[in-house]
PDB file of C-alpha atoms and ligand atoms in Angstrom:
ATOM      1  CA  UNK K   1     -41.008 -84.808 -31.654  1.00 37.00           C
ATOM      2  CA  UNK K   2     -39.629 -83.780 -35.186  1.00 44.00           C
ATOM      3  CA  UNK K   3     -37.101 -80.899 -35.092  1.00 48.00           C
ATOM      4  CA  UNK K   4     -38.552 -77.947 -36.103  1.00 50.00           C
ATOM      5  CA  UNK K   5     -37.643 -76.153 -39.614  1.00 67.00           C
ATOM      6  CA  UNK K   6     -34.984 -73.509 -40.000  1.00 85.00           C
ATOM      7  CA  UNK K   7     -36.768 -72.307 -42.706  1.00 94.00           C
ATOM      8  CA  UNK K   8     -39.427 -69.263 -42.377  1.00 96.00           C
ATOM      9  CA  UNK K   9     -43.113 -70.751 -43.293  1.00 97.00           C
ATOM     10  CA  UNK K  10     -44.790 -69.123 -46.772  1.00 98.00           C
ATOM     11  CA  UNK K  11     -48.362 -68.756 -47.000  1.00 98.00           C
ATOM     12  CA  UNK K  12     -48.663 -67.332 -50.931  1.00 98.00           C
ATOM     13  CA  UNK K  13     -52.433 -65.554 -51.503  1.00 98.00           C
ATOM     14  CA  UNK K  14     -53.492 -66.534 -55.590  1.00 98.00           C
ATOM     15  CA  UNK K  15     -55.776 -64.643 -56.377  1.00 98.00           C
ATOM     16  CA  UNK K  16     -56.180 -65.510 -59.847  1.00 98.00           C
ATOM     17  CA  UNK K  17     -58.731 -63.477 -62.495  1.00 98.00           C
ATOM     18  CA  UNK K  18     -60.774 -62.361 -59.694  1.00 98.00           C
ATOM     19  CA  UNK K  19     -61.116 -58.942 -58.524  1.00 98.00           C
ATOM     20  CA  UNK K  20     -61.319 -55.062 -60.502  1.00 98.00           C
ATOM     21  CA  UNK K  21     -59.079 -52.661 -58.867  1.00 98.00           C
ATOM     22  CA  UNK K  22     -61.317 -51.119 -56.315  1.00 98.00           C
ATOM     23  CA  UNK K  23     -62.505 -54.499 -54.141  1.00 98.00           C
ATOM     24  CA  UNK K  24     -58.774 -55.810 -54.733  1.00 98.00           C
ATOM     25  CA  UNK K  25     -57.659 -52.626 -52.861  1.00 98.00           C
ATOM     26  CA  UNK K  26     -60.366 -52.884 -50.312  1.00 98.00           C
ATOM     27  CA  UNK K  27     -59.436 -57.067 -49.807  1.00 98.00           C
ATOM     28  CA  UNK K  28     -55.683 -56.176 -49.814  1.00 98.00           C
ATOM     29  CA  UNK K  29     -56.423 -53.413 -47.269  1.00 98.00           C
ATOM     30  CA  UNK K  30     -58.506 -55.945 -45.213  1.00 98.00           C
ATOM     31  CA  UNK K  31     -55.473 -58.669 -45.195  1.00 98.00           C
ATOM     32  CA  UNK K  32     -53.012 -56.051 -44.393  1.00 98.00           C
ATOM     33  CA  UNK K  33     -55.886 -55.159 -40.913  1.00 98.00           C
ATOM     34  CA  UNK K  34     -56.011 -58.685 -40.146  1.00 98.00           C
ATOM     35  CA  UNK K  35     -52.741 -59.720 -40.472  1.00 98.00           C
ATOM     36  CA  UNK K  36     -51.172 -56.642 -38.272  1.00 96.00           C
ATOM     37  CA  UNK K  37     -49.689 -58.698 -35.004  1.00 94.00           C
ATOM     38  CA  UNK K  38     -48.727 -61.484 -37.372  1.00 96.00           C
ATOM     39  CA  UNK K  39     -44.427 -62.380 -36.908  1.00 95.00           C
ATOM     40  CA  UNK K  40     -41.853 -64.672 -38.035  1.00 95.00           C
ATOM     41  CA  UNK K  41     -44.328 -65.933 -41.259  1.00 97.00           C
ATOM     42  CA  UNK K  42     -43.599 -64.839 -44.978  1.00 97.00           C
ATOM     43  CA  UNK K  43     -46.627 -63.771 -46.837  1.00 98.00           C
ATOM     44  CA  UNK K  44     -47.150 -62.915 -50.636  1.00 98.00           C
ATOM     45  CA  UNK K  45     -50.301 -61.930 -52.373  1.00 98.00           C
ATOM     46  CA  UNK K  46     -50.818 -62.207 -56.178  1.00 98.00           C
ATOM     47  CA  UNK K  47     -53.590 -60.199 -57.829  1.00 98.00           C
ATOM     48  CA  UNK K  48     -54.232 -59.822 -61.294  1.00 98.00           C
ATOM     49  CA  UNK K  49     -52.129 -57.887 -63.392  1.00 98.00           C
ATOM     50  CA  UNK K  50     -54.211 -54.826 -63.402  1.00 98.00           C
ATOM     51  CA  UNK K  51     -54.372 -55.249 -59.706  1.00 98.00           C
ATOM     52  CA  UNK K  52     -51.103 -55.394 -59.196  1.00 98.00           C
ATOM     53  CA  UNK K  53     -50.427 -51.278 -58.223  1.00 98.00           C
ATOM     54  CA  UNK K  54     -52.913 -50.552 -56.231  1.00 98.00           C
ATOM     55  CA  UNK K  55     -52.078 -54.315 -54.490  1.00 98.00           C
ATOM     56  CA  UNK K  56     -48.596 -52.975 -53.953  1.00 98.00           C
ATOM     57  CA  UNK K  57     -50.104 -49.553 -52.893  1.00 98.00           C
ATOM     58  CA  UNK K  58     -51.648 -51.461 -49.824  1.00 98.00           C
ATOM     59  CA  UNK K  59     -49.134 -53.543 -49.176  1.00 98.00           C
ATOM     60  CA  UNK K  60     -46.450 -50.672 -48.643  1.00 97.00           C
ATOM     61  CA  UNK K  61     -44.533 -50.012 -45.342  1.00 96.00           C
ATOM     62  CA  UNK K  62     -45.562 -54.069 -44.357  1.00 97.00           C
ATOM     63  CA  UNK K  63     -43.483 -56.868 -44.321  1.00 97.00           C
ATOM     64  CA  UNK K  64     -46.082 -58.716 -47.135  1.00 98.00           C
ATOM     65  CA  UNK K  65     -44.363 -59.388 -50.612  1.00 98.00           C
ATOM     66  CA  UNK K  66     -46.348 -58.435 -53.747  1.00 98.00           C
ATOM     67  CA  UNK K  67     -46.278 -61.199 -56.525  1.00 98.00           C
ATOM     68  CA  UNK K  68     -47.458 -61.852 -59.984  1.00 98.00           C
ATOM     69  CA  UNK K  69     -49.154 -65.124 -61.213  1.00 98.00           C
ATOM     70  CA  UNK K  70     -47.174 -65.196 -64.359  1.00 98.00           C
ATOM     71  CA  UNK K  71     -44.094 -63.564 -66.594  1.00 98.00           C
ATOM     72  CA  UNK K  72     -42.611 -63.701 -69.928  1.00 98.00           C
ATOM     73  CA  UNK K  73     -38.773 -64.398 -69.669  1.00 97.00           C
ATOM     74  CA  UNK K  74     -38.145 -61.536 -72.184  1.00 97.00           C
ATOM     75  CA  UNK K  75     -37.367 -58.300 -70.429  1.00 97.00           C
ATOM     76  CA  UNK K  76     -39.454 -56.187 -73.912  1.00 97.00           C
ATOM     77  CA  UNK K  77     -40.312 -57.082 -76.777  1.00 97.00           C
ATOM     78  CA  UNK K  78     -43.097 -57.858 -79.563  1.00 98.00           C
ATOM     79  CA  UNK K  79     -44.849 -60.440 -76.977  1.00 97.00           C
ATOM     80  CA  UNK K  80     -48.550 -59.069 -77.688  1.00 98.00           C
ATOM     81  CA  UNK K  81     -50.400 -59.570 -74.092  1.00 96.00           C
ATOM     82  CA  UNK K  82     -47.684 -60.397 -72.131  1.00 97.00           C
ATOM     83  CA  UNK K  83     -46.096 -59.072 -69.130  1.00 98.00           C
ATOM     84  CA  UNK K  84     -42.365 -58.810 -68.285  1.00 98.00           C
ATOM     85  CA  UNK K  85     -40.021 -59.509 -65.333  1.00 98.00           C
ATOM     86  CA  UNK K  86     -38.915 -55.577 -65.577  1.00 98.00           C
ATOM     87  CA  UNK K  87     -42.521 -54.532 -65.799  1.00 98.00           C
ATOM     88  CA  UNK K  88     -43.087 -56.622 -62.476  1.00 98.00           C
ATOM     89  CA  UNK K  89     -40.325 -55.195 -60.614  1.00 98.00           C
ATOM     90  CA  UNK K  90     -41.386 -51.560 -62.043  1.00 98.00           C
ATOM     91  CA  UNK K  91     -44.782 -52.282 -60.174  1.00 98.00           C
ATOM     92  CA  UNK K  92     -43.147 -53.291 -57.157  1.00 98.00           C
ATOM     93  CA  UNK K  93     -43.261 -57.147 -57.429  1.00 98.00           C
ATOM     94  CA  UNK K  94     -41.001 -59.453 -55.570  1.00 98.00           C
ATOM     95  CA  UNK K  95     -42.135 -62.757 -56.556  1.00 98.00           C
ATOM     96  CA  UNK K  96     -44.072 -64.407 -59.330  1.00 98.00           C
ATOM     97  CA  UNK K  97     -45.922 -67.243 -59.732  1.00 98.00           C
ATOM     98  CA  UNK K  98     -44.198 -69.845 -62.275  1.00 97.00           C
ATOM     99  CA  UNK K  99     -45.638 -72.894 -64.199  1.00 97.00           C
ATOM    100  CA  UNK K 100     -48.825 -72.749 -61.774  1.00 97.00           C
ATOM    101  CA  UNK K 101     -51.419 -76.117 -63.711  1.00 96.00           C
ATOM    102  CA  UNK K 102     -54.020 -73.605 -64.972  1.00 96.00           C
ATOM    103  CA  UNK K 103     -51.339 -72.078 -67.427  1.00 96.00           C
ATOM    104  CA  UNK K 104     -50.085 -75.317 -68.189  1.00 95.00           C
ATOM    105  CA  UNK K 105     -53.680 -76.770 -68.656  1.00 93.00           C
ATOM    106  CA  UNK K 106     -55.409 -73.643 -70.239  1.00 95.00           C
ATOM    107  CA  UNK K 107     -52.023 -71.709 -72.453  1.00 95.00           C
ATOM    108  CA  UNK K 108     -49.983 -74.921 -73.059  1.00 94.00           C
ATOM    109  CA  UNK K 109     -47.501 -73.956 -71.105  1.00 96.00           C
ATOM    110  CA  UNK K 110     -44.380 -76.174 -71.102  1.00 96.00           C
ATOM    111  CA  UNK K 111     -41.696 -77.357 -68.958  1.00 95.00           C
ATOM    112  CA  UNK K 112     -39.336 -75.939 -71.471  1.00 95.00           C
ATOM    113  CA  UNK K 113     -41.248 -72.406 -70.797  1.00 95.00           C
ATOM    114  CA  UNK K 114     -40.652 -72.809 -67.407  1.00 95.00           C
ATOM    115  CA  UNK K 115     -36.817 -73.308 -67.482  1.00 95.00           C
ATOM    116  CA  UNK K 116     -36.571 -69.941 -69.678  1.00 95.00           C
ATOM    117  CA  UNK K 117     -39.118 -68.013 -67.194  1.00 96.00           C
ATOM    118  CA  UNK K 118     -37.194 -69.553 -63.606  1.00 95.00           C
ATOM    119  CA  UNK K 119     -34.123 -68.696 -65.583  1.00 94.00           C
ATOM    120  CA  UNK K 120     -35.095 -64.900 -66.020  1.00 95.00           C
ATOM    121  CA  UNK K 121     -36.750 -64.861 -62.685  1.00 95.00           C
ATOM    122  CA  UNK K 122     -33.457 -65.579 -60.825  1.00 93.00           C
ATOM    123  CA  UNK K 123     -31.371 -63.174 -63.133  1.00 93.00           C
ATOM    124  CA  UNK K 124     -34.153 -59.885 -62.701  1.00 95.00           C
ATOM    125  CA  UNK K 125     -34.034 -61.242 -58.892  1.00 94.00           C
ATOM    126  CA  UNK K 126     -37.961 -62.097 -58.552  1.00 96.00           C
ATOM    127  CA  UNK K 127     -38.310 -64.948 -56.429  1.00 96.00           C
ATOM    128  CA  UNK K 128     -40.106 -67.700 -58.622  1.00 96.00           C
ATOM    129  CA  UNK K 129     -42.894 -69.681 -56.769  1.00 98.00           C
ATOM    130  CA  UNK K 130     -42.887 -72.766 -59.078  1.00 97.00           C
ATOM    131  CA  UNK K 131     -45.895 -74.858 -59.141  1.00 98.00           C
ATOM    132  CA  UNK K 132     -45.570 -78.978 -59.606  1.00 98.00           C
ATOM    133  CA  UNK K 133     -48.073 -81.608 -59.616  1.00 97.00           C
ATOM    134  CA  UNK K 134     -49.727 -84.453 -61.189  1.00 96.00           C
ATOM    135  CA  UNK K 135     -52.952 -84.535 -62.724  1.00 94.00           C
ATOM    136  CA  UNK K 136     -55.554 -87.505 -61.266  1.00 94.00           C
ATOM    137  CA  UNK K 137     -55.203 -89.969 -64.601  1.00 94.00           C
ATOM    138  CA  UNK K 138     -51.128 -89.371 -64.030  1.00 95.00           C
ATOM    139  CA  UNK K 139     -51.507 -90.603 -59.803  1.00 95.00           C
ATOM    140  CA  UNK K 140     -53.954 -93.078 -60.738  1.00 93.00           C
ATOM    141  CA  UNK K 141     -51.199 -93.915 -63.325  1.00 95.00           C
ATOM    142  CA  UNK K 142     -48.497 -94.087 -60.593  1.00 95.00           C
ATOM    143  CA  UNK K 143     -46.549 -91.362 -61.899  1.00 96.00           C
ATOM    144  CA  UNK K 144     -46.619 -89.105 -59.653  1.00 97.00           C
ATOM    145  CA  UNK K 145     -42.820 -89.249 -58.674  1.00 98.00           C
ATOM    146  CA  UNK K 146     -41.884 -89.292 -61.940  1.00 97.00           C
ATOM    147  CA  UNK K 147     -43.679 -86.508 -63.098  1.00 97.00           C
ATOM    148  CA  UNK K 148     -42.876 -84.152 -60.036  1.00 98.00           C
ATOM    149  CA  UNK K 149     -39.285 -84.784 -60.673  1.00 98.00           C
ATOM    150  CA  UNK K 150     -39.394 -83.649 -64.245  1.00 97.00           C
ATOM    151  CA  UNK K 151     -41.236 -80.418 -63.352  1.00 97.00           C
ATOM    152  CA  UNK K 152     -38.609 -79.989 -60.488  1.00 97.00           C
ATOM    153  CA  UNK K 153     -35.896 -80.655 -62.720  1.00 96.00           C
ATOM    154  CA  UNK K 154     -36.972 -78.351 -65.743  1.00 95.00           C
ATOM    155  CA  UNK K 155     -37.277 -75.332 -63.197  1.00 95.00           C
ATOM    156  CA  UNK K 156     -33.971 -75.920 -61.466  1.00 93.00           C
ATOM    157  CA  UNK K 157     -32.089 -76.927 -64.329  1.00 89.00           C
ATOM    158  CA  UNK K 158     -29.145 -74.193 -65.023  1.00 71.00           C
ATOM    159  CA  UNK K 159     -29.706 -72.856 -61.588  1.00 79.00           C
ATOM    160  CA  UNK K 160     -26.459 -72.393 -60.282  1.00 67.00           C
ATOM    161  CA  UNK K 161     -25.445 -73.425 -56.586  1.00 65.00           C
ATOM    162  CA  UNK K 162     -25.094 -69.875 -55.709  1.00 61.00           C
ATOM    163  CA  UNK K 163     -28.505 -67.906 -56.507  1.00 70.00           C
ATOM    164  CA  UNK K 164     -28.704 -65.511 -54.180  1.00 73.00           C
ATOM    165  CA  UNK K 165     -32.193 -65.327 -55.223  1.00 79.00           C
ATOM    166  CA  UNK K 166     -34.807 -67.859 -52.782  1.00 89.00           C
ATOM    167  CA  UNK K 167     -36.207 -70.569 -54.641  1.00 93.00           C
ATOM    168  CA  UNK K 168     -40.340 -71.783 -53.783  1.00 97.00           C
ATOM    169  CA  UNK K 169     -41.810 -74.699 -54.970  1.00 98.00           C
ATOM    170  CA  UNK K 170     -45.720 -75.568 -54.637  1.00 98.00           C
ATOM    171  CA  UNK K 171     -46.686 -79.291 -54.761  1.00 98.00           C
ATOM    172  CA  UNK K 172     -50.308 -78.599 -56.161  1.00 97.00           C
ATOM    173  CA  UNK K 173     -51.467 -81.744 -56.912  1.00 96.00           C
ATOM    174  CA  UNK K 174     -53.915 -80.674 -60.068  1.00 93.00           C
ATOM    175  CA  UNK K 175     -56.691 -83.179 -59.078  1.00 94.00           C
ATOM    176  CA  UNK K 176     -56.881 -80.965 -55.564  1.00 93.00           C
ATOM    177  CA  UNK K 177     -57.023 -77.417 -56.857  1.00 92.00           C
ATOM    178  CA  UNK K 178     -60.079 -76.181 -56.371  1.00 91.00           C
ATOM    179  CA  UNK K 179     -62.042 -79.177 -55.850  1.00 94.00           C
ATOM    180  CA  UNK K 180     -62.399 -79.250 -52.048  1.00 92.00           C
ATOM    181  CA  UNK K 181     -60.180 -82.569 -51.943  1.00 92.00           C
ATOM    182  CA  UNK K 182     -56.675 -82.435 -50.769  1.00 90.00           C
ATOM    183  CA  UNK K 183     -53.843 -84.888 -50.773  1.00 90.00           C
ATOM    184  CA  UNK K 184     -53.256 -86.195 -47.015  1.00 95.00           C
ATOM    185  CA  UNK K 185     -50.621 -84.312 -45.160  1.00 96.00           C
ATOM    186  CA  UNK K 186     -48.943 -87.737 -45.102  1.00 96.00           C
ATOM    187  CA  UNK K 187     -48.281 -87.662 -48.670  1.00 96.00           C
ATOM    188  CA  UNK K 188     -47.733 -84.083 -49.223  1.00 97.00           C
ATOM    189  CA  UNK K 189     -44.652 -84.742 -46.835  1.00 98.00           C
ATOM    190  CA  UNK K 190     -43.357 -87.432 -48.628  1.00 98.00           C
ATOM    191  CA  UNK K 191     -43.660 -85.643 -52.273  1.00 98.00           C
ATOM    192  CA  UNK K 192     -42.475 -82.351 -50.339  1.00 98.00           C
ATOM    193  CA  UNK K 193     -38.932 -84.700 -49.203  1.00 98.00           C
ATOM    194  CA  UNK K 194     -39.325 -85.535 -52.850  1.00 98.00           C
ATOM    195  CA  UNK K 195     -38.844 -82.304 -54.716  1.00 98.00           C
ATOM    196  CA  UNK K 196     -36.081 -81.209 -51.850  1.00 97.00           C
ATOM    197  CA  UNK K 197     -34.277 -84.369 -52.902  1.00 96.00           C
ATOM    198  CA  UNK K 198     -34.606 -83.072 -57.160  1.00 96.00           C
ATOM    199  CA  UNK K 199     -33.076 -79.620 -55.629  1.00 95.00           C
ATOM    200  CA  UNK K 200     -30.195 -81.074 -53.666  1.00 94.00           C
ATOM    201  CA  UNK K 201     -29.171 -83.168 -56.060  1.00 93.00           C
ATOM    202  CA  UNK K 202     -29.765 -80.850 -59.065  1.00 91.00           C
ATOM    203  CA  UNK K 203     -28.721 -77.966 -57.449  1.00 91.00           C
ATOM    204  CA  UNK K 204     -26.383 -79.104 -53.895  1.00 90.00           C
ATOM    205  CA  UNK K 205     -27.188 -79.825 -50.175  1.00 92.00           C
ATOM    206  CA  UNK K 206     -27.035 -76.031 -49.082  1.00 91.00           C
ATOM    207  CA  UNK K 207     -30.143 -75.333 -51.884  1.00 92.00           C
ATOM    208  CA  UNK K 208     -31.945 -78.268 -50.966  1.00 93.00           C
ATOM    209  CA  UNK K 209     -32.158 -77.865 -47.236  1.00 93.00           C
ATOM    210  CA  UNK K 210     -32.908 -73.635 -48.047  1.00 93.00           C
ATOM    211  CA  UNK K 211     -35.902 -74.337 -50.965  1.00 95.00           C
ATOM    212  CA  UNK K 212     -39.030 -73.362 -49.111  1.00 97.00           C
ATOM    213  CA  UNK K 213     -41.795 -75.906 -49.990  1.00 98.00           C
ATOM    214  CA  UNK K 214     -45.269 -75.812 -49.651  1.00 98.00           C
ATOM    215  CA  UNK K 215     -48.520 -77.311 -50.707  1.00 97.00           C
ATOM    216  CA  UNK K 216     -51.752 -75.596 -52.564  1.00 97.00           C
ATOM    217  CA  UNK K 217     -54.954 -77.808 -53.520  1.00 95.00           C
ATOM    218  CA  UNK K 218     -57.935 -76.546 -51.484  1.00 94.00           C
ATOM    219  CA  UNK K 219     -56.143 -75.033 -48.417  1.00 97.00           C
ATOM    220  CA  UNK K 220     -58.382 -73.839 -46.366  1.00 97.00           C
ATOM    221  CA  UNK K 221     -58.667 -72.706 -42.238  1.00 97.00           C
ATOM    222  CA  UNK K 222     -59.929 -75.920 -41.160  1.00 96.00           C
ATOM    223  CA  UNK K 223     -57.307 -78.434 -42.879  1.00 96.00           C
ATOM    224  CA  UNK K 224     -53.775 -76.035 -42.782  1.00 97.00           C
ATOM    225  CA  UNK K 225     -52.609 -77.449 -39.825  1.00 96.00           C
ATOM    226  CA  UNK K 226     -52.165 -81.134 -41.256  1.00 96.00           C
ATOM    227  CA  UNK K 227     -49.911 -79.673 -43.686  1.00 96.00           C
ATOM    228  CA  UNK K 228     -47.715 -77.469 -42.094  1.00 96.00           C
ATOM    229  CA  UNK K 229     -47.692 -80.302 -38.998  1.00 94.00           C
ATOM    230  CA  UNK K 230     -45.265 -81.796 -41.630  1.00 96.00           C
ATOM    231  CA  UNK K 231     -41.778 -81.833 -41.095  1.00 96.00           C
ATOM    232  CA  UNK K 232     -41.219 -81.005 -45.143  1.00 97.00           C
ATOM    233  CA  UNK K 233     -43.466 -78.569 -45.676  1.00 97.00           C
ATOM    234  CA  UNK K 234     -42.942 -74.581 -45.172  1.00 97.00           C
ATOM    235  CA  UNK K 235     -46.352 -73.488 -46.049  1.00 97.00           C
ATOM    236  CA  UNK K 236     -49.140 -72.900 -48.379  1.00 98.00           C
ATOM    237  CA  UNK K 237     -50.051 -71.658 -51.965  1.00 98.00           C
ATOM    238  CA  UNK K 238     -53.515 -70.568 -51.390  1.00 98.00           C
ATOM    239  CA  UNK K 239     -56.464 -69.744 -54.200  1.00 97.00           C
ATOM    240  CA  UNK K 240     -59.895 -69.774 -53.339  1.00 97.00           C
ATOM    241  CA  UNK K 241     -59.794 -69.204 -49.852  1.00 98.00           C
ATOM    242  CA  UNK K 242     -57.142 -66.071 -50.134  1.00 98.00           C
ATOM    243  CA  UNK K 243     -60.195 -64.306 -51.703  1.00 98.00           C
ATOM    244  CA  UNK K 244     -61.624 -64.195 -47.940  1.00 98.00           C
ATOM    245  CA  UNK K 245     -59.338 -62.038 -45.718  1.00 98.00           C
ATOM    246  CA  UNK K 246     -60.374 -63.520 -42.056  1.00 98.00           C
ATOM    247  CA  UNK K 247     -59.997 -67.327 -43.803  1.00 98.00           C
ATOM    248  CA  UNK K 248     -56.364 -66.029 -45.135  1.00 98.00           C
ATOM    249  CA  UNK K 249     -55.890 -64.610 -41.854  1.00 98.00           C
ATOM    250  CA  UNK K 250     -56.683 -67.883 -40.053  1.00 98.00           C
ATOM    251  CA  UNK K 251     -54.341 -69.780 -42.641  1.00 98.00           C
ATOM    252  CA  UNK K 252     -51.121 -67.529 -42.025  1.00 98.00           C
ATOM    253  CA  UNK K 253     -51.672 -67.366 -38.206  1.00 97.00           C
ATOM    254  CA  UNK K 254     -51.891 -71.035 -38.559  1.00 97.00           C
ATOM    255  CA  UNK K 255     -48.749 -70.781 -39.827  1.00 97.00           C
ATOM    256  CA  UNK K 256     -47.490 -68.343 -37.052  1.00 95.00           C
ATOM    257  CA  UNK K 257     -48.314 -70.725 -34.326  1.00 93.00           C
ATOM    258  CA  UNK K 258     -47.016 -73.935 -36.176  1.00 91.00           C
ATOM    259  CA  UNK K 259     -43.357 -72.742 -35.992  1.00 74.00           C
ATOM    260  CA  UNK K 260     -43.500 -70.705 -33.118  1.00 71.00           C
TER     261      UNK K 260
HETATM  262  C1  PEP U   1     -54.148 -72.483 -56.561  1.00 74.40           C
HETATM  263  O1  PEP U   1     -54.693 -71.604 -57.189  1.00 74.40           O
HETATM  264  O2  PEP U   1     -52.948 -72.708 -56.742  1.00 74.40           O
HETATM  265  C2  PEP U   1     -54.922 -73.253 -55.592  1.00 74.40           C
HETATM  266  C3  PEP U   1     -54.293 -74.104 -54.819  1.00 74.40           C
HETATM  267  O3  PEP U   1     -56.272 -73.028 -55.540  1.00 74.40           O
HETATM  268  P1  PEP U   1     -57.298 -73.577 -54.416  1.00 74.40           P
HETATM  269  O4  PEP U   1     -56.709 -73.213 -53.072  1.00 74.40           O
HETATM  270  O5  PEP U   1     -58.572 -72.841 -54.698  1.00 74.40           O
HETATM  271  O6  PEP U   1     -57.400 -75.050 -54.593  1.00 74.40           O
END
């Protein structure tokens, strides 16, 4: 049997541009219900920006992290529409989303952007969730190690060795997001060893074995436990079916009873 992981599983909830304030409440309220008994599994949810307080509201006096699906590495300044690492903490954020394929896809975002925004996530002490992955032409291509690397590199590069701050990274390969295909749990392993390999060698052993890595790309009750069966894999970056509290709830316990 494979040893289990030190590390604590992370299911992350992305909520993207869905939900006004008042069912984002009542679905944040529902999560919290349903997730009451839940132990020794990390959870964040992400809600839109205007979400984000009342979000935090619900989430207060539980364990569950409040995160942001996106930052600007500035801390202020004449960045019309954009949202700041000091604003998130102000809000109550612990975590944000970094680099995730619909900002690089839809806002041209870069890895050079993503350096800069991991960068300021570590120094305002916001836990970056940074998302990798290929797109279909780029597997079909055979460049999926290649490209992974380069996204792994460009977040960790000028990392130190001695962040205090956690470091997540979400294989999401692009072609699975939201598609109802997933990779196999198989190869979500071996890209997971992958991008461990990119932190250990970018950033030493100790960060390496520590980086918390998980897999997004249609995640849903029925097909979690293939993934977090693998020995590389912590846990989850979730979208469509974190809009569904029970399904959520079935995901993280998943999760609960994996490591326990
Ligand atoms: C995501 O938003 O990162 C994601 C993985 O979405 P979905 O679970 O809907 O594929």
């Amino acid at each position: 049997m494979m040893p289990r992981s030190r590390r604590v599983p992370f299911i992350v909830a992305n909520w993207k541009m869905h939900k006004t304030r008042g069912p984002a409440e009542q679905l944040a309220r529902d999560v919290v219900r349903a997730l009451a008994d839940v132990r020794g599994v990390d959870v964040a949810i992400c809600p839109p920006a205007t979400a984000l307080e009342v979000v935090g509201r619900a989430l207060a006096g539980t364990p569950w992290l409040l995160g942001a699906q996106t930052m600007h590495e500035e801390a202020h300044g004449a960045f019309t529409g954009e949202i700041s690492p000091t604003m998130l903490l102000d809000v109550g954020c612990r975590c944000v989303i970094l680099g995730h394929s619909e900002r690089r896809q839809w806002y041209g975002e870069t890895d050079e952007a993503l350096t800069r925004k991991v960068r300021s996530a570590f120094s305002h002490r916001l836990m970056p969730i940074v998302c990798v992955g290929e797109r279909l032409i780029e597997r079909e291509a055979g460049q999926t190690d290649v490209l992974v690397t380069q996204q792994v590199e460009a977040a960790v590069v000028g990392v130190g060795e001695q962040s205090e701050v956690p470091l997540v990274i979400a294989y999401e390969p692009v072609w699975a997001i939201g598609t109802g295909r997933t990779a196999t749990g198989e190869e979500a392993n071996r890209v997971a060893a992958l991008i461990r390999w990119v932190v250990a060698s970018r950033c030493g052993a100790a960060a390496g074995d520590a980086v918390r890595v998980l897999y997004g790309g249609s995640v849903k009750p029925d097909n979690i436990k293939e993934f977090l069966g693998q020995p590389e894999v912590d846990g989850a970056l979730v979208g469509g079916a974190s809009l569904d509290a029970a399904a959520f709830a079935a995901i993280v316990r998943a999760a609960e009873r994996a490591r326990s």
